[in-house]
């Protein structure tokens, strides 16, 4: 069984401030350790469930050389391998190779989510809202669509309670979730201590992988229209001359293609 562990940082127990997730800040080192140990918990659970190949992919943009490179390398569980990618959603090799399931660790809620700790959608991109064929989604939806492009189901999501609810609404009741904290606001939460949170994630991963058919791979639909509403008009200005992008108004664009992956590539990797 081949398992992809896809991770983000804001949904980790103990993390409630941007400084804990920002490369170079003194508090970032604490955040990195908390983050790595929750990933290790998922790796242990996957191994206990019978996984023979486990690949971790860090999807946290911490800034600078830390982006997608926030793991504490010498603390990472030896039963996995891991990817440091240059650009988010750029690495698809393990999915393409015939991966059986994905586990999402440390996810956060979409921008504006009530009680979503450090909620946002695609940091650094000034996104207000994102829709796939009219369905409002956040980064869990983006990662799930990436996995679904190659027929890989998402079986576990961990993070705060708002994230777990968001993921279940999108992916269905068969999804196993582990809520390691409950947001009281964007920068505060009632949290489960790290040691117990890791135990919960390990058990959640083990149980999730016992039924590979519990959740269907996520496909936003064919054809697929992606629509983005930005917080500022300058973000739209940069995309005005991209051939496949339609400018809807001063802060909104849309793009359509036969599949989600084609539509995503038409605008996201534009530089």
XYZ file of C-alpha atoms in Angstrom:
271
model
C 0.000 0.000 0.000
C 1.392 3.377 -1.104
C 0.392 6.360 1.032
C 0.939 10.062 0.381
C 1.044 12.236 3.520
C 0.312 15.811 2.430
C 0.882 18.404 5.113
C 0.406 22.008 6.140
C 1.422 23.818 9.286
C -1.409 26.007 10.556
C -3.598 23.076 11.620
C -1.060 21.620 14.061
C -1.841 21.532 17.782
C -0.029 24.348 19.590
C 0.128 26.626 16.547
C -2.065 29.726 16.726
C 0.175 32.618 15.602
C 1.698 33.494 12.234
C 5.125 33.785 13.867
C 5.082 30.028 14.522
C 4.687 29.365 10.792
C 6.965 32.047 9.320
C 10.483 31.004 8.325
C 13.165 32.872 10.236
C 11.006 33.992 13.144
C 12.250 32.790 16.549
C 8.910 31.045 17.184
C 9.133 29.174 13.877
C 11.574 26.626 15.280
C 9.010 25.575 17.883
C 6.352 25.354 15.167
C 8.588 23.211 12.964
C 9.086 20.652 15.732
C 5.383 20.467 16.519
C 4.678 20.105 12.802
C 7.218 17.349 12.204
C 6.009 15.265 15.121
C 2.374 15.328 13.929
C 3.600 14.143 10.533
C 5.552 11.372 12.262
C 2.358 10.294 14.001
C 0.598 9.887 10.658
C 3.575 7.944 9.291
C 3.468 5.563 12.267
C -0.251 5.042 11.781
C 0.155 4.371 8.081
C 2.945 1.900 8.776
C 0.802 0.098 11.335
C -1.993 -0.133 8.754
C 0.310 -1.935 6.348
C 1.729 0.853 4.201
C 4.830 -0.285 2.343
C 5.742 3.087 0.834
C 5.027 6.413 2.534
C 5.954 9.741 0.944
C 5.517 13.009 2.852
C 5.028 16.283 0.971
C 5.314 19.561 2.871
C 2.853 22.078 1.406
C 3.515 24.959 3.793
C 4.813 28.177 2.269
C 6.891 29.483 5.159
C 8.688 32.073 3.047
C 12.103 32.122 1.411
C 14.109 28.911 1.448
C 11.802 27.517 4.145
C 8.849 27.298 1.750
C 7.781 23.655 1.377
C 10.821 22.900 3.507
C 9.584 23.390 7.073
C 10.183 19.837 8.274
C 12.921 19.235 10.815
C 14.798 16.800 8.624
C 16.629 14.811 11.284
C 13.463 14.347 13.363
C 11.436 12.832 10.529
C 10.378 9.198 10.968
C 12.766 6.893 9.056
C 9.872 4.807 7.712
C 8.989 7.514 5.180
C 10.594 9.458 2.386
C 9.805 13.115 1.730
C 9.614 15.724 -0.988
C 10.811 19.317 -0.954
C 9.105 20.917 -3.950
C 9.892 24.267 -5.525
C 6.302 25.371 -6.106
C 3.056 24.286 -4.487
C 1.112 21.606 -6.436
C 4.096 21.152 -8.763
C 5.090 17.671 -7.538
C 2.761 14.925 -8.771
C 5.168 12.038 -9.299
C 4.020 9.858 -6.427
C 0.354 10.354 -7.310
C 1.095 9.434 -10.912
C 2.972 6.283 -9.835
C -0.188 4.602 -8.555
C -0.636 5.844 -5.005
C -3.421 4.154 -2.992
C -4.462 6.875 -0.530
C -3.670 10.329 0.818
C -3.614 11.542 4.406
C -3.779 15.302 5.060
C -2.079 16.513 8.254
C -2.123 20.012 9.769
C -4.707 21.509 7.417
C -6.378 24.884 8.046
C -9.791 26.276 7.141
C -10.535 28.424 4.106
C -10.282 32.203 4.192
C -12.969 33.798 6.349
C -14.067 30.575 8.066
C -15.633 31.291 11.442
C -13.420 29.908 14.223
C -10.843 28.793 11.666
C -7.413 29.176 13.291
C -5.079 31.129 10.966
C -7.707 30.711 8.243
C -6.726 31.713 4.710
C -6.765 30.421 1.154
C -3.355 30.235 -0.520
C -1.110 32.490 1.542
C 0.774 35.162 -0.341
C -1.728 35.147 -3.229
C -4.281 37.637 -1.833
C -7.203 35.284 -2.457
C -10.552 36.117 -0.890
C -12.618 33.230 -2.253
C -12.098 30.238 -4.535
C -14.705 28.144 -6.338
C -14.516 24.883 -8.281
C -17.621 24.631 -10.478
C -19.475 26.889 -8.046
C -18.376 25.072 -4.879
C -16.530 27.273 -2.389
C -13.286 25.554 -1.381
C -10.051 26.155 0.509
C -6.655 24.518 0.418
C -8.054 21.151 1.498
C -10.149 21.238 -1.663
C -7.147 22.144 -3.815
C -5.039 19.308 -2.426
C -7.959 16.874 -2.709
C -8.518 17.827 -6.351
C -4.816 17.336 -7.044
C -4.999 13.836 -5.561
C -8.263 13.112 -7.348
C -6.707 13.951 -10.711
C -4.850 10.622 -10.428
C -7.684 8.750 -8.722
C -6.246 8.963 -5.206
C -8.785 9.270 -2.351
C -8.227 11.420 0.722
C -9.008 9.262 3.750
C -7.868 11.439 6.674
C -7.799 15.168 7.443
C -6.369 16.604 10.657
C -6.475 20.203 11.843
C -8.839 22.386 13.834
C -12.533 21.612 14.131
C -13.532 24.111 11.434
C -11.166 22.438 8.976
C -12.484 18.973 9.790
C -16.057 20.137 9.213
C -15.079 21.824 5.943
C -13.354 18.670 4.714
C -16.259 16.396 5.635
C -18.726 18.643 3.842
C -16.586 18.515 0.708
C -15.431 14.886 0.710
C -18.264 13.073 2.462
C -19.153 11.284 5.674
C -16.699 8.444 4.985
C -13.779 10.773 5.639
C -11.997 10.268 8.965
C -10.991 13.493 10.701
C -8.941 14.336 13.778
C -9.579 17.727 15.367
C -6.550 18.659 17.466
C -7.882 22.091 18.441
C -11.062 24.155 18.408
C -10.766 27.734 17.253
C -11.985 30.535 19.493
C -10.993 33.088 16.860
C -8.429 33.413 14.103
C -5.536 33.597 16.579
C -6.768 31.583 19.549
C -7.891 28.044 20.260
C -8.689 25.465 22.891
C -6.095 22.795 22.122
C -5.287 19.157 22.771
C -1.735 18.819 24.146
C 0.807 17.723 21.571
C 1.466 14.241 22.936
C -2.217 13.291 22.961
C -2.838 14.977 19.601
C -0.126 12.796 18.073
C -1.670 9.669 19.562
C -5.019 10.643 18.018
C -3.453 11.255 14.609
C -1.579 7.955 14.674
C -4.754 6.061 15.517
C -6.745 8.059 12.972
C -4.298 7.246 10.187
C -4.285 3.568 11.081
C -8.075 3.355 11.069
C -8.518 5.480 7.949
C -6.354 3.133 5.877
C -8.355 0.069 6.843
C -10.954 0.961 4.195
C -9.470 2.408 1.012
C -12.956 2.758 -0.475
C -14.458 4.857 2.314
C -14.057 8.066 0.288
C -14.222 8.499 -3.457
C -11.417 10.457 -5.168
C -12.477 14.091 -5.385
C -13.297 15.365 -8.869
C -14.798 18.876 -9.020
C -16.399 17.956 -12.361
C -15.779 17.894 -16.090
C -15.673 20.416 -17.617
C -14.248 22.441 -14.739
C -14.461 26.175 -14.111
C -12.195 27.674 -11.461
C -13.099 31.125 -10.209
C -10.969 33.265 -7.903
C -11.967 36.429 -6.081
C -8.941 38.415 -4.954
C -8.666 40.911 -2.140
C -7.023 43.535 -4.371
C -7.398 44.526 -8.013
C -3.650 44.371 -8.697
C -3.789 40.573 -8.540
C -6.209 40.567 -11.485
C -4.067 43.043 -13.406
C -1.252 40.470 -13.532
C -3.550 37.941 -15.252
C -5.222 40.175 -17.843
C -3.067 38.938 -20.725
C -3.104 35.239 -19.864
C -4.962 33.672 -22.828
C -7.124 31.165 -20.905
C -8.113 33.572 -18.129
C -11.337 35.586 -18.256
C -11.407 38.765 -16.193
C -14.867 38.925 -14.632
C -14.428 42.227 -12.793
C -11.727 44.207 -10.992
C -11.119 41.466 -8.395
C -12.378 38.258 -10.001
C -11.142 35.899 -12.711
C -12.258 32.552 -14.072
C -10.778 29.855 -16.242
C -12.356 26.724 -17.760
C -10.932 23.500 -19.143
C -11.894 19.872 -19.687
C -10.470 18.852 -16.285
C -9.648 20.518 -12.981
C -5.917 19.946 -13.474
C -5.940 21.599 -16.882
C -7.898 24.556 -15.537
C -5.574 24.901 -12.528
C -2.433 24.913 -14.665
C -3.885 27.574 -16.973
C -3.566 30.298 -14.346
C -1.792 29.099 -11.202
C 1.661 28.577 -12.668
C 1.604 31.832 -14.606
C 4.522 34.046 -13.644
